[in-house]
Short mmCIF file of C-alpha atoms and ligand atoms in Angstrom, two decimals:
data_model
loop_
_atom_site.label_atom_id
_atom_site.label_comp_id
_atom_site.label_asym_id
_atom_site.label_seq_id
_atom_site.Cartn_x
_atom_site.Cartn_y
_atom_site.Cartn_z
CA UNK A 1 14.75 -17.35 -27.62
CA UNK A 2 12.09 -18.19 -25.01
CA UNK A 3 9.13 -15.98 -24.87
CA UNK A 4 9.24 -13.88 -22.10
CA UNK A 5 5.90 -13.94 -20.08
CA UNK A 6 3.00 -11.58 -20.59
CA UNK A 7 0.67 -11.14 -17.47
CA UNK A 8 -2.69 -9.69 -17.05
CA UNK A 9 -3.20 -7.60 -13.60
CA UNK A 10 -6.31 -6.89 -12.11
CA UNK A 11 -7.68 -4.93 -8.79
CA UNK A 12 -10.59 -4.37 -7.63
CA UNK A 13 -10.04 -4.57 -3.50
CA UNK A 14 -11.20 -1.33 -2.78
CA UNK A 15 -12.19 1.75 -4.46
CA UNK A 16 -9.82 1.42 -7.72
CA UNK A 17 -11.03 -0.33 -10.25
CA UNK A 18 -7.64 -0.91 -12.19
CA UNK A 19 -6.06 -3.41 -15.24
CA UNK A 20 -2.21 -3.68 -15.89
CA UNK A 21 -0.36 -5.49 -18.99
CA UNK A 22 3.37 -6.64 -17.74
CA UNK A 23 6.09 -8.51 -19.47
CA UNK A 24 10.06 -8.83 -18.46
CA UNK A 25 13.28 -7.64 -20.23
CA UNK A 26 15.83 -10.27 -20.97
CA UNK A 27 17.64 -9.37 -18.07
CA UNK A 28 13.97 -10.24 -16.01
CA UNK A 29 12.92 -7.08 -15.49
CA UNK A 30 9.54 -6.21 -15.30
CA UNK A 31 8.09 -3.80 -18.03
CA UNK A 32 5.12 -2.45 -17.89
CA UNK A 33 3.07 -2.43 -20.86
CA UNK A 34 -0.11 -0.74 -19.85
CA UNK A 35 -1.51 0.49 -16.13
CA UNK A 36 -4.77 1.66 -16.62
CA UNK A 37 -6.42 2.90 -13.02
CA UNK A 38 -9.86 4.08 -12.68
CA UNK A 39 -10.47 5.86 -9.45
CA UNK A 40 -13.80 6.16 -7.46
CA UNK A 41 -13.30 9.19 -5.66
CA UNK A 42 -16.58 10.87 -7.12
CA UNK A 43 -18.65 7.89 -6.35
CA UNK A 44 -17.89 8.53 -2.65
CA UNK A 45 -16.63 11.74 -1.92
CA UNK A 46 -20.48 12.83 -0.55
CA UNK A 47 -20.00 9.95 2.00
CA UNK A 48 -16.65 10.87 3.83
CA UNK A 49 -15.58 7.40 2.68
CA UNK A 50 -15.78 4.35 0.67
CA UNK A 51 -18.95 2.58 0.86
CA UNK A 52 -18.87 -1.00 -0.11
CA UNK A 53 -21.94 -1.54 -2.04
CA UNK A 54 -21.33 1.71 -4.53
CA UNK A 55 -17.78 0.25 -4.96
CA UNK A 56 -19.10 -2.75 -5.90
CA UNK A 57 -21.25 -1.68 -8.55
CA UNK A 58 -18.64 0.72 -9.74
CA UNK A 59 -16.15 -2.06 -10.18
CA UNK A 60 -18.80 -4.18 -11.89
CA UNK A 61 -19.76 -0.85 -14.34
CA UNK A 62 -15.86 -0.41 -15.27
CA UNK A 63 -14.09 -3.91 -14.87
CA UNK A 64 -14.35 -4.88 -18.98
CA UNK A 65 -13.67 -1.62 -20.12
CA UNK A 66 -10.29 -1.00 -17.97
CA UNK A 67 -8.96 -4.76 -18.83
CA UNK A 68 -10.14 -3.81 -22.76
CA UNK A 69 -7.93 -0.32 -22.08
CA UNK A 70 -5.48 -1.56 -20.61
CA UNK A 71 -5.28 -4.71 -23.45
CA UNK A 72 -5.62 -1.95 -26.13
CA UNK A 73 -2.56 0.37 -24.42
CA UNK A 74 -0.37 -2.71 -24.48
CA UNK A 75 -0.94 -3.75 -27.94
CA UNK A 76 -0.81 -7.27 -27.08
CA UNK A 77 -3.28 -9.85 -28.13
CA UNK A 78 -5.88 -10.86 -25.24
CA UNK A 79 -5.02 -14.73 -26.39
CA UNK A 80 -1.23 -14.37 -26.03
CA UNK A 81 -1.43 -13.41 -22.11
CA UNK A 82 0.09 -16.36 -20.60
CA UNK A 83 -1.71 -15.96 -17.11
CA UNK A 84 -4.70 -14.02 -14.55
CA UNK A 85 -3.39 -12.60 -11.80
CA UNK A 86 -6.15 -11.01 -9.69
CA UNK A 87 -6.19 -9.71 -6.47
CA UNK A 88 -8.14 -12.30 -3.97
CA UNK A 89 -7.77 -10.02 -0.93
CA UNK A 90 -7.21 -8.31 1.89
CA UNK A 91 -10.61 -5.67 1.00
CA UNK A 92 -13.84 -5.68 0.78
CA UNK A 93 -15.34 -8.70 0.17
CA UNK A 94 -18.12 -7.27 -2.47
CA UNK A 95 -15.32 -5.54 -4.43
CA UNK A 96 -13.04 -8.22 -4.46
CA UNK A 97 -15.53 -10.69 -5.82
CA UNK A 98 -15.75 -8.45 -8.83
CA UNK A 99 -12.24 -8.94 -10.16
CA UNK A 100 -11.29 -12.51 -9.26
CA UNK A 101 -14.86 -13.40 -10.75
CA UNK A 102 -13.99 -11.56 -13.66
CA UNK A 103 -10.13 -13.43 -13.85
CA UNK A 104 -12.12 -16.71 -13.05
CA UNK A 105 -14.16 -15.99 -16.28
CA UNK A 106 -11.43 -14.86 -18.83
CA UNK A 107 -9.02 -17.60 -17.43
CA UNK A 108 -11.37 -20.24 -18.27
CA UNK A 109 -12.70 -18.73 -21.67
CA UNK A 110 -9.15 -18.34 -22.25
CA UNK A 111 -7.65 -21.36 -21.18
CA UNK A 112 -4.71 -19.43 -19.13
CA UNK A 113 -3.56 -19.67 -15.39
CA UNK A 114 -5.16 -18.08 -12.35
CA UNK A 115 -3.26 -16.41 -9.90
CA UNK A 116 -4.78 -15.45 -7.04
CA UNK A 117 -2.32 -12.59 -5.11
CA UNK A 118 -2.79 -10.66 -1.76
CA UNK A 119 -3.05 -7.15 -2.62
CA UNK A 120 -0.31 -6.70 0.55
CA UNK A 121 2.02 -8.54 -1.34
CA UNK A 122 1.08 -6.04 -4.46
CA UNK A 123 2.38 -3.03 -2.02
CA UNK A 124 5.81 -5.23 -0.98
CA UNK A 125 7.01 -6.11 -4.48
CA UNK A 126 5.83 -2.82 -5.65
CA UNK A 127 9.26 -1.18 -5.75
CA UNK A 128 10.66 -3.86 -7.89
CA UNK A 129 8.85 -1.78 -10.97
CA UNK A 130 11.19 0.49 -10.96
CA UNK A 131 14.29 -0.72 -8.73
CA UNK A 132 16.14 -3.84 -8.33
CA UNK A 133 15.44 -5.23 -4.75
CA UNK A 134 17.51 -7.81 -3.39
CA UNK A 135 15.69 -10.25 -0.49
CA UNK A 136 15.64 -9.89 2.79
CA UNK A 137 15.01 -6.12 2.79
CA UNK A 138 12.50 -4.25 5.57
CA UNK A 139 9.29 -2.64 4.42
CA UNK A 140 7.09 -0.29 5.79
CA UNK A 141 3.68 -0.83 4.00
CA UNK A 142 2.07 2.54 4.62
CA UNK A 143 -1.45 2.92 2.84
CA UNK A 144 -5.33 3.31 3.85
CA UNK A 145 -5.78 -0.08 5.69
CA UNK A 146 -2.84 -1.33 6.79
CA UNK A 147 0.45 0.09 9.01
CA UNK A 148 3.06 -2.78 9.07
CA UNK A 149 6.94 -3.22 9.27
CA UNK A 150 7.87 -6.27 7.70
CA UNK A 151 10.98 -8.98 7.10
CA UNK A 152 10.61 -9.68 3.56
CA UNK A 153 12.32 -12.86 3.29
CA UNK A 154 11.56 -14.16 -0.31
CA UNK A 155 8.51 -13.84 -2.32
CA UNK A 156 5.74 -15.28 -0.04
CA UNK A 157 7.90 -15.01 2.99
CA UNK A 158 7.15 -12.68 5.10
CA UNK A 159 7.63 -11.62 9.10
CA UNK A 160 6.07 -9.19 10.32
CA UNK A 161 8.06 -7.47 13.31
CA UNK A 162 5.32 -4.25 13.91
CA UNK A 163 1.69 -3.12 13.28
CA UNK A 164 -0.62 -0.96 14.14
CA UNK A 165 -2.90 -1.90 17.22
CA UNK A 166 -5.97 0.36 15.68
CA UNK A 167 -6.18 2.42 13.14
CA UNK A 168 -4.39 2.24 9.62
CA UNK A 169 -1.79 5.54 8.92
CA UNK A 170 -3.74 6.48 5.71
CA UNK A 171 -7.23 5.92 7.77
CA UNK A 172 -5.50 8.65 10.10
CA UNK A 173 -4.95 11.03 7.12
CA UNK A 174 -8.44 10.60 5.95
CA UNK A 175 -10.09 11.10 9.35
CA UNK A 176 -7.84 14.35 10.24
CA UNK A 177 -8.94 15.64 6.77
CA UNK A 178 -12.52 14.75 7.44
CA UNK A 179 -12.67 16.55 10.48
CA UNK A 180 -10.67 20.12 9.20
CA UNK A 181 -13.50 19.81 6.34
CA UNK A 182 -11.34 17.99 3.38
CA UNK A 183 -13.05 15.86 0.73
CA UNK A 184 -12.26 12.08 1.14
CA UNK A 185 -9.92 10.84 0.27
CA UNK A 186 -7.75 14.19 2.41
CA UNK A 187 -4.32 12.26 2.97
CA UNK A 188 -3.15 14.09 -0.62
CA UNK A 189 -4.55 17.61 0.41
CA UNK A 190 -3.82 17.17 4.09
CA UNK A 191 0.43 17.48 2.28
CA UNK A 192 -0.94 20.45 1.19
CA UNK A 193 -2.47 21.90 3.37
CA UNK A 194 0.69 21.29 5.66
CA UNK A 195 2.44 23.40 3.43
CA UNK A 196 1.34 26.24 4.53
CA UNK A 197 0.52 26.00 8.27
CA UNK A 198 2.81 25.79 10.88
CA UNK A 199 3.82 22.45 12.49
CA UNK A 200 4.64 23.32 15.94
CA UNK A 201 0.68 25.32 16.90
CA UNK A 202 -0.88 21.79 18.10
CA UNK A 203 1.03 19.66 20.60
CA UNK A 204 -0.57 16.18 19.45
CA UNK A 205 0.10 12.95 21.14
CA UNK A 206 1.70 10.29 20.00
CA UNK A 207 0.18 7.01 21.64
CA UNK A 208 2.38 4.19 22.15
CA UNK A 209 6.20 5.94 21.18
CA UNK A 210 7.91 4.97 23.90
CA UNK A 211 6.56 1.23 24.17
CA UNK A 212 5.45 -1.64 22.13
CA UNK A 213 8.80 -2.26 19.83
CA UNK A 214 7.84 -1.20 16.57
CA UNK A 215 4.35 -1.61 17.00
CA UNK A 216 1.82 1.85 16.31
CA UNK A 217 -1.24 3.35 17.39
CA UNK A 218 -3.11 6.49 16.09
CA UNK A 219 -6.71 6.41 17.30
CA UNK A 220 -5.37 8.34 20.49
CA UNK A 221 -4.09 11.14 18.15
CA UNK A 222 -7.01 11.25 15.58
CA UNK A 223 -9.61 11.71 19.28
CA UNK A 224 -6.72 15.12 19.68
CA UNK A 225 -7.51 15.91 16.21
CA UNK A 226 -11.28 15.82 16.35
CA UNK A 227 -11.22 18.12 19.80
CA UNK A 228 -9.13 20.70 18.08
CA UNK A 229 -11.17 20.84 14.83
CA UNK A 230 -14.36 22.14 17.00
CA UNK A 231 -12.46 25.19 17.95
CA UNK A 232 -10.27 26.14 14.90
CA UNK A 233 -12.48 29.02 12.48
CA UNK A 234 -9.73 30.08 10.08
CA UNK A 235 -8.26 28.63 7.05
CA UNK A 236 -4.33 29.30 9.01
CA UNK A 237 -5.51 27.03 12.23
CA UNK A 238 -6.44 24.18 9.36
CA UNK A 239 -3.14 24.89 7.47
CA UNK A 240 -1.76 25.31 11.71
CA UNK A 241 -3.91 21.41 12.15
CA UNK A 242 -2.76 19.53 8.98
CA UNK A 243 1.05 20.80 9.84
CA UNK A 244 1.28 19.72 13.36
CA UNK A 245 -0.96 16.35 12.07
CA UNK A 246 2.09 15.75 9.28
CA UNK A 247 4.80 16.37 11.94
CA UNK A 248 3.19 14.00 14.15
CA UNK A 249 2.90 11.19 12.01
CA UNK A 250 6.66 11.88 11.07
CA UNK A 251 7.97 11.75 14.46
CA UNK A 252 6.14 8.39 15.46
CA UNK A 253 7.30 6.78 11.99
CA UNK A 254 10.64 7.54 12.44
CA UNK A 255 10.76 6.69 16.19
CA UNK A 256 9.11 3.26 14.72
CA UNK A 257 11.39 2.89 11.58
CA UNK A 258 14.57 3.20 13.83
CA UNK A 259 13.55 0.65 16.08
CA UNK A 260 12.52 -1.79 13.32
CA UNK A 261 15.71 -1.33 10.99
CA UNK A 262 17.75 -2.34 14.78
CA UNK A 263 15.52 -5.21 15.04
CA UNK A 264 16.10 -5.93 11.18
CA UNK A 265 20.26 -4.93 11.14
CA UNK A 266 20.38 -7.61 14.57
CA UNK A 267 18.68 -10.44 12.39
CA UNK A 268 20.79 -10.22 9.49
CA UNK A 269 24.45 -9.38 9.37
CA UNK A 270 24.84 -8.05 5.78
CA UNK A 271 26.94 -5.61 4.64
CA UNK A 272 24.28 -3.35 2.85
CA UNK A 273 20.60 -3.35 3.86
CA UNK A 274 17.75 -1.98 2.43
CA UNK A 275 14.58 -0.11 4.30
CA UNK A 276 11.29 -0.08 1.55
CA UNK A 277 8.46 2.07 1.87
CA UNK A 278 5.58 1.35 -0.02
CA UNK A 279 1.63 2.10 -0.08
CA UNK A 280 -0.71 4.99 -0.56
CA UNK A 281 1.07 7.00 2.37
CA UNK A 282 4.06 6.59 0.70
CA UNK A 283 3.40 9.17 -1.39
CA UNK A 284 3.97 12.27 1.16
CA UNK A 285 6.95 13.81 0.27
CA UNK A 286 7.40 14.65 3.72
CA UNK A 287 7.15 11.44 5.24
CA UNK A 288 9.81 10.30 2.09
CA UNK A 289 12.78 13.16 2.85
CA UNK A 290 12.23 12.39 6.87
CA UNK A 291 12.73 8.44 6.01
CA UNK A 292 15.54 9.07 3.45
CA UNK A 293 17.16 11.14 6.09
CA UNK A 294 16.75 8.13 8.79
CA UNK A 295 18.24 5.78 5.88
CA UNK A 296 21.41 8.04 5.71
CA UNK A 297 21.69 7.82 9.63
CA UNK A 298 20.92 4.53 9.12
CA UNK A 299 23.09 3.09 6.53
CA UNK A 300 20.58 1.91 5.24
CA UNK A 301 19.31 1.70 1.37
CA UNK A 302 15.97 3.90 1.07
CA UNK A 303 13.33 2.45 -1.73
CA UNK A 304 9.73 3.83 -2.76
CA UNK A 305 7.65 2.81 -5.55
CA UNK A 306 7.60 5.68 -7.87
CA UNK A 307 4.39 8.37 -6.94
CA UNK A 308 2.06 6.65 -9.46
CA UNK A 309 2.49 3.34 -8.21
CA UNK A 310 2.39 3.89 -4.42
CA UNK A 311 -1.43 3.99 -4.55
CA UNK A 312 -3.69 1.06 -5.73
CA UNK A 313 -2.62 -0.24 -9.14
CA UNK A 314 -2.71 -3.18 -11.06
CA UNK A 315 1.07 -3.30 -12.39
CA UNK A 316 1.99 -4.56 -8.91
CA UNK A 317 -0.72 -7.14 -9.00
CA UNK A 318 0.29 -8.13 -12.31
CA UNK A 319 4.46 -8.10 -10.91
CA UNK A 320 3.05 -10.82 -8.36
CA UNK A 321 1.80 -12.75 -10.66
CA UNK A 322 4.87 -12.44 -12.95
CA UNK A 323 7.01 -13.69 -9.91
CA UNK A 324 4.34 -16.87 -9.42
CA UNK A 325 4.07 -17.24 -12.89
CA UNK A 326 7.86 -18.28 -13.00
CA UNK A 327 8.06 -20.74 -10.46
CA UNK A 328 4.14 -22.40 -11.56
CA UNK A 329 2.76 -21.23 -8.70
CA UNK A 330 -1.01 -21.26 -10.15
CA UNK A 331 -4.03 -21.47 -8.38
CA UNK A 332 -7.43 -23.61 -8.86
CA UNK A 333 -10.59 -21.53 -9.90
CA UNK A 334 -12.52 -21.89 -7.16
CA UNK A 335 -10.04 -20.14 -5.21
CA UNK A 336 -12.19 -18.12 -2.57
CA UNK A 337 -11.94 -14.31 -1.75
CA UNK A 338 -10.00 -13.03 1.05
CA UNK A 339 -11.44 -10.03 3.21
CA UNK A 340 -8.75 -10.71 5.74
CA UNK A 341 -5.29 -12.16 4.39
CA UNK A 342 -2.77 -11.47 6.19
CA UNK A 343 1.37 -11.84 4.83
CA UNK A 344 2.65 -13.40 8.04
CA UNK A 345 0.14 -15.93 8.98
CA UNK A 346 1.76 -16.54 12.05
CA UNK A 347 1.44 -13.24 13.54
CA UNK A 348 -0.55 -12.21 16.92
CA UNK A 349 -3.92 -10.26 15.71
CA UNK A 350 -2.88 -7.18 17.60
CA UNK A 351 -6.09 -4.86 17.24
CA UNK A 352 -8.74 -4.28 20.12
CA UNK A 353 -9.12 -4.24 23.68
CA UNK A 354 -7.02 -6.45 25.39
CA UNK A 355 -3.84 -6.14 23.96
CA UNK A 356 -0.80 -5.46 26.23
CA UNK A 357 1.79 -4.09 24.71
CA UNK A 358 5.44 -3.76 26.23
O1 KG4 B 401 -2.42 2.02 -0.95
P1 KG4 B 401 -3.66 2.80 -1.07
O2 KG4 B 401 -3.98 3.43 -2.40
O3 KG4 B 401 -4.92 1.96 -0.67
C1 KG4 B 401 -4.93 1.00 0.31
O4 KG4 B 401 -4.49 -0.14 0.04
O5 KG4 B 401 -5.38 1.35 1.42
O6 KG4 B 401 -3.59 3.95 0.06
C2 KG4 B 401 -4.57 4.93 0.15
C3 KG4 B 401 -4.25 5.83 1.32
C4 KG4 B 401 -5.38 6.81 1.64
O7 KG4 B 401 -5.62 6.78 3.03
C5 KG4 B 401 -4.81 8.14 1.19
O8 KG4 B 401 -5.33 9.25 1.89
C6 KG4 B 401 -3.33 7.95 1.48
O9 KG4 B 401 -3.08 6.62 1.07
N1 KG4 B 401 -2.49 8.90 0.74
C7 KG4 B 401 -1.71 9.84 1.33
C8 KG4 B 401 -1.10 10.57 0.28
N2 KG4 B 401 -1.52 10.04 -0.92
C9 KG4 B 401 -2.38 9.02 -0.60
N3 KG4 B 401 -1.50 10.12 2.63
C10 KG4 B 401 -0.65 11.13 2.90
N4 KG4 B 401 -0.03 11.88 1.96
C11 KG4 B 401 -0.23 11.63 0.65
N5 KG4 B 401 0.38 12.36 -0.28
ZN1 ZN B 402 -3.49 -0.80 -1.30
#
């Protein structure tokens, strides 16, 4: 029997510094052998938010003793990984040079494949961990830096039919959070906090609903937030804040998600679809039941990556790779970092002054 691929994962695009082992069943399922993450919050929490430079050094501290973990975990032999697959970018360009230098350096010592992957498409195959995912399905890639609805036509093919003109929906979580007095990173807490406050106290906006396709904006609501937070004393108007905040975001990513699953359902006549939601923000129970619920409406098939793989991660990296690795799609290693990759190339840069939306 042929011997099923073993990939090495690595990610370092932001403030995880993380190492994954994966391998496939013989049906071609992924497994995952090891998923060792190491998380930064401490490093930053003083700041409000992830400074590039501590990152850095953090991910240069940690990189050889998360792959070593994560080698260890697996129980495979470093010498029988049949190919690198690092993350080349979108992120920050200091962090990312710390894991594809570090892939550049075992793949040559090594004498395996590179694969350079965009940490994007990390967050779209994501579900395919745990699920099986037929193509073309819709995705809504929800995490700290990016807000996108996307065609996901076949691996590397991607559309993308709505993004946010400003800020990111995680970025919107960790401002709100900032402001009612949360540690960074506050999108986790802020779910908490929601909990126990009372979603209909603050009447926030919601820029953009009612124009724009499936295109989003939140600056206008996080400039709401940040009036409100000056006035509110008591723990209840935080809990009162982080409700109405979670409600908010609900109602404009629904609004969005039913006009991008018509857009999707008019493109493709299938007979079953399938609507994916996948990054950090994925997480939020909340924001899961009021999607699932949209799905049943819908018809629609709803998919998340399970809780510990929503956020950054190396399995996902290493699942790209996997996927590459089977059709030889390697790269050369002086493959360059990527601070700003996106999926669909062809896409309109939509963030900024200047954009008229209709
Ligand atoms: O995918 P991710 O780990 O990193 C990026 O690629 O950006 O996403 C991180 C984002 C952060 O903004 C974090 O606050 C948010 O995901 N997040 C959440 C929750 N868990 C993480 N936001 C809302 N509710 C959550 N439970
Ligand atoms: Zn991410």
């Amino acid at each position: 029997m042929k011997k099923k691929p073993i990939i090495l994962g690595i990610e370092s695009s932001c403030d995880e510094t993380a190492a994954s082992i994966i391998t496939e069943n013989e049906h071609g399922n992924p497994i995952i052998l090891s998923n060792i993450v190491s998380s930064q919050v401490d490093v930053h929490k003083d700041f409000g938010g992830v400074v590039p430079e501590l990152a850095a050094r953090a991910h240069i501290e940690k990189i050889d003793l998360i792959t070593q973990k994560a080698i260890e975990k697996s129980k495979v032999k470093l010498e029988d990984v049949d190919a690198i697959a690092a993350t080349a970018g979108p992120g920050l360009v200091v962090c990312l040079s710390v894991g594809l230098s570090f892939a550049k350096a075992l793949a040559l010592s090594l004498n395996k494949p590179l694969i350079a992957v965009n940490h994007l498409e990390g967050h779209a195959l994501s579900p395919r961990l745990n699920s099986k995912l037929n193509y073309p399905y819709l995705l809504l890639l929800i995490s700290g830096g990016h807000t996108q609805f996307l065609d996901v036509q076949e691996l590397g093919v991607y559309k993308r039919l709505g993004t946010t003109i400003d800020d990111a929906v995680g970025e919107a979580f960790d401002k709100t959070a900032k402001l009612i007095g949360i540690e960074f990173p506050g999108g986790p807490k802020i779910e908490e906090y929601a909990k126990k406050g009372d979603p209909n106290k603050y009447n926030l906006p919601k820029p953009i609903l009612n124009k724009g396709g499936c295109n989003l904006s939140f600056a206008g609501l996080k400039t709401a937030v940040l009036k409100i937070s000056k006035e509110i004393k008591t723990d209840q108007e935080k809990f009162d804040l982080a409700a109405s905040f979670q409600k908010t975001i609900e109602e404009i990513l629904l609004k969005k998600s039913k006009i991008a699953i018509k857009e999707f359902r008019n493109k493709y006549n299938k007979k079953e679809h399938t609507f994916v939601i996948a990054g950090g923000v994925a997480a939020n129970k909340k924001i899961r039941e009021v999607l699932i619920n949209l799905c049943k409406e819908e018809d629609f098939i709803p998919i998340f990556p399970p809780i510990n793989l929503c956020g950054d991660n190396a399995a996902m990296i290493a699942l790209v790779g996997l996927e590459k690795s089977k059709i030889k799609k390697f790269d050369n290693l002086d493959y360059p970092v990527k601070p700003r990759w996106p999926l669909d190339k062809d896409a309109a840069f939509l963030k900024g002054a200047g954009v008229i939306l209709k």
